[in-house]
Amino acid sequence: MKACVYADLEKVEVVDIDLPSAGPDEVLIKVARAGICGTDLHIFMGHMDQRVTKPLVMGHEMCGEIVEAPDGADYQVGERVVVEPTVFCGMCAACRRGNTHVCQNLNFLGIDSAGAFQELWNAPVDRLHRIPRELSDNAAAMIEPLAVAVHDVRRAQVELGDQAVVIGGGPIGLLVAQAARLDGAEVIISEVNPYRLNVAESCGFRTVDPTKDDLAEAVMSWTNGAGCDLVFEVSGSAPGAKVMTDLLRVRGKVALVGVHASPPEVDLHRFFWRELELVGCRVYESVDFERAIRIAAAGEVDLESLVSKVVSYEEAYWGFEQMRDGGDIVKVLIDCQS
Ligand SMILES: [Zn+2]
Ligand SMILES: [Zn+2]
């Protein structure tokens, strides 16, 4: 059967692999769609070579249908599911505190072991979530990144009437903006890519292009000089980290979502002077997946608009190139039965 693997630096290959067999506590899933994530791009660019084993079947944002389930399992053949790809040890200090999502021995499916860019995928029964009929395959493949966003706004403790700035209008930024709005926040998205600015505006958000307008000035005029309540730093960029402290009101809060591979410059004096807070946000917990599925099924967030293209295995490389080069895309999904 077909799979898409990270073969080597900036090399994604379509390969023929053996059918996976499901272990005793696993189901076999016929994967319908799988999204290419920013993390997959990091793998593609070689940034995670010390962590991954090549060739690696990537992919952790997916949806599919169970084709094989163990006897007596809670899930049956034919059910549509998504996988929460965080397999934890249950024994480390993080797990013992109940924070299994950031397990110190985490097996993140699609990074630390084989992922969803294949026709059939074996996944642990206890990591599954059911998908209701009203969610299309494209929307269901966006549940994992939506769960990230739901987790982020929960960590940030968004309150009704909050004015929030989301720095970075990629898939996660656009989902964070939608989740924050759902919790009652007014949101400005800061983004440099014109295509993504357009998508943000079509989702009903105010936008600022910081290469054209001064972001801090725009936020100060929006908040009558006070500064905003919340900043979601989703860009993972040095300019994002530099500007985030300039946007906040006294006792405002930064929710750090983006991956900063090297330590960026941060204005700690501003943290002191304005008594700012910083909260780290990483992946999600099962409750975030459950809420993501609920709000998606209820039509409270727009997922379809973020899907820019569905590609075949052979076209997956194009998707990686577009992401690397800042192309006119938000989310690219792979049709895993192509
Ligand atoms: Zn992801
Ligand atoms: Zn653990």
Short mmCIF file of N, CA and C in Angstrom, two decimals, residues 1-7 11-17 34 36 40 43-44 55-59 110 114-120 311-320 334-336 338:
data_model
loop_
_atom_site.label_atom_id
_atom_site.label_comp_id
_atom_site.label_asym_id
_atom_site.label_seq_id
_atom_site.Cartn_x
_atom_site.Cartn_y
_atom_site.Cartn_z
N MET A 1 0.84 -1.20 0.00
CA MET A 1 0.00 0.00 0.00
C MET A 1 0.88 1.25 0.00
N LYS A 2 0.22 2.38 -0.33
CA LYS A 2 0.97 3.63 -0.47
C LYS A 2 1.17 4.34 0.86
N ALA A 3 2.32 5.02 0.95
CA ALA A 3 2.57 5.89 2.10
C ALA A 3 3.45 7.04 1.63
N CYS A 4 3.42 8.11 2.40
CA CYS A 4 4.26 9.27 2.10
C CYS A 4 5.24 9.41 3.26
N VAL A 5 6.54 9.36 2.95
CA VAL A 5 7.53 9.37 4.02
C VAL A 5 8.51 10.53 3.88
N TYR A 6 9.03 10.94 5.04
CA TYR A 6 10.18 11.83 5.06
C TYR A 6 11.39 10.94 4.86
N ALA A 7 12.06 11.10 3.70
CA ALA A 7 13.17 10.21 3.36
C ALA A 7 14.50 10.81 3.80
N LYS A 11 13.25 15.94 1.39
CA LYS A 11 12.83 14.86 0.48
C LYS A 11 11.64 14.13 1.07
N VAL A 12 10.51 14.24 0.34
CA VAL A 12 9.32 13.50 0.70
C VAL A 12 9.06 12.53 -0.43
N GLU A 13 8.92 11.25 -0.10
CA GLU A 13 8.76 10.25 -1.15
C GLU A 13 7.49 9.43 -0.97
N VAL A 14 6.92 9.04 -2.11
CA VAL A 14 5.78 8.12 -2.08
C VAL A 14 6.36 6.72 -2.18
N VAL A 15 6.07 5.88 -1.22
CA VAL A 15 6.66 4.54 -1.20
C VAL A 15 5.57 3.49 -1.05
N ASP A 16 5.95 2.26 -1.39
CA ASP A 16 5.05 1.13 -1.22
C ASP A 16 5.49 0.39 0.04
N ILE A 17 4.61 0.30 1.02
CA ILE A 17 5.00 -0.37 2.27
C ILE A 17 4.03 -1.52 2.57
N ALA A 34 -5.40 13.51 5.59
CA ALA A 34 -4.39 13.85 6.59
C ALA A 34 -3.78 15.20 6.23
N ILE A 36 -1.08 18.37 6.31
CA ILE A 36 0.35 18.64 6.48
C ILE A 36 0.47 19.78 7.50
N ASP A 40 5.27 18.87 10.56
CA ASP A 40 5.73 18.04 9.44
C ASP A 40 6.73 18.83 8.58
N ILE A 43 10.02 18.72 10.21
CA ILE A 43 10.67 17.42 9.94
C ILE A 43 11.29 17.45 8.54
N PHE A 44 10.49 17.91 7.57
CA PHE A 44 10.90 18.01 6.16
C PHE A 44 12.18 18.84 6.01
N PRO A 55 13.32 6.14 7.13
CA PRO A 55 12.21 6.96 6.62
C PRO A 55 11.05 6.97 7.62
N LEU A 56 10.41 8.14 7.75
CA LEU A 56 9.30 8.27 8.70
C LEU A 56 8.00 8.54 7.95
N VAL A 57 6.98 7.73 8.25
CA VAL A 57 5.63 8.04 7.78
C VAL A 57 5.12 9.16 8.69
N MET A 58 5.02 10.38 8.14
CA MET A 58 4.58 11.52 8.94
C MET A 58 3.05 11.54 9.02
N GLY A 59 2.52 12.57 9.66
CA GLY A 59 1.08 12.81 9.66
C GLY A 59 0.42 12.50 10.99
N GLY A 110 3.37 9.90 14.37
CA GLY A 110 3.67 10.72 13.20
C GLY A 110 4.97 11.48 13.33
N ALA A 114 5.26 5.80 13.43
CA ALA A 114 4.58 6.00 12.14
C ALA A 114 3.26 6.75 12.29
N GLY A 115 3.01 7.65 11.34
CA GLY A 115 1.82 8.49 11.37
C GLY A 115 0.82 8.14 10.29
N ALA A 116 0.03 9.12 9.90
CA ALA A 116 -1.20 8.90 9.13
C ALA A 116 -1.06 9.04 7.62
N PHE A 117 0.11 9.42 7.12
CA PHE A 117 0.25 9.57 5.66
C PHE A 117 0.39 8.21 5.01
N GLN A 118 -0.63 7.35 5.19
CA GLN A 118 -0.63 6.03 4.59
C GLN A 118 -2.09 5.56 4.46
N GLU A 119 -2.31 4.58 3.62
CA GLU A 119 -3.68 4.15 3.34
C GLU A 119 -4.35 3.58 4.58
N LEU A 120 -3.62 2.75 5.31
CA LEU A 120 -4.14 2.14 6.54
C LEU A 120 -3.17 2.45 7.67
N VAL A 311 -4.62 17.17 -1.91
CA VAL A 311 -3.67 16.67 -2.91
C VAL A 311 -3.53 15.15 -2.82
N SER A 312 -2.98 14.58 -3.89
CA SER A 312 -2.66 13.15 -3.90
C SER A 312 -1.31 12.95 -3.20
N TYR A 313 -0.96 11.69 -2.97
CA TYR A 313 0.36 11.41 -2.39
C TYR A 313 1.46 12.04 -3.24
N GLU A 314 1.29 11.90 -4.57
CA GLU A 314 2.32 12.39 -5.49
C GLU A 314 2.47 13.91 -5.40
N GLU A 315 1.37 14.59 -5.05
CA GLU A 315 1.41 16.06 -4.97
C GLU A 315 1.79 16.56 -3.57
N ALA A 316 2.01 15.64 -2.63
CA ALA A 316 2.30 16.05 -1.26
C ALA A 316 3.55 16.93 -1.20
N TYR A 317 4.54 16.58 -2.03
CA TYR A 317 5.78 17.35 -2.05
C TYR A 317 5.50 18.82 -2.37
N TRP A 318 4.56 19.03 -3.30
CA TRP A 318 4.15 20.40 -3.65
C TRP A 318 3.65 21.14 -2.40
N GLY A 319 2.87 20.43 -1.59
CA GLY A 319 2.34 21.04 -0.36
C GLY A 319 3.45 21.48 0.57
N PHE A 320 4.46 20.62 0.72
CA PHE A 320 5.60 20.96 1.58
C PHE A 320 6.35 22.18 1.04
N ILE A 334 -3.85 15.73 2.47
CA ILE A 334 -3.55 14.64 1.55
C ILE A 334 -4.75 13.69 1.53
N ASP A 335 -5.19 13.34 0.32
CA ASP A 335 -6.20 12.30 0.17
C ASP A 335 -5.47 10.96 0.30
N CYS A 336 -5.61 10.32 1.44
CA CYS A 336 -4.79 9.15 1.73
C CYS A 336 -5.25 7.88 1.01
N SER A 338 -5.62 8.15 -2.33
CA SER A 338 -5.31 8.54 -3.72
C SER A 338 -4.30 7.58 -4.33
#
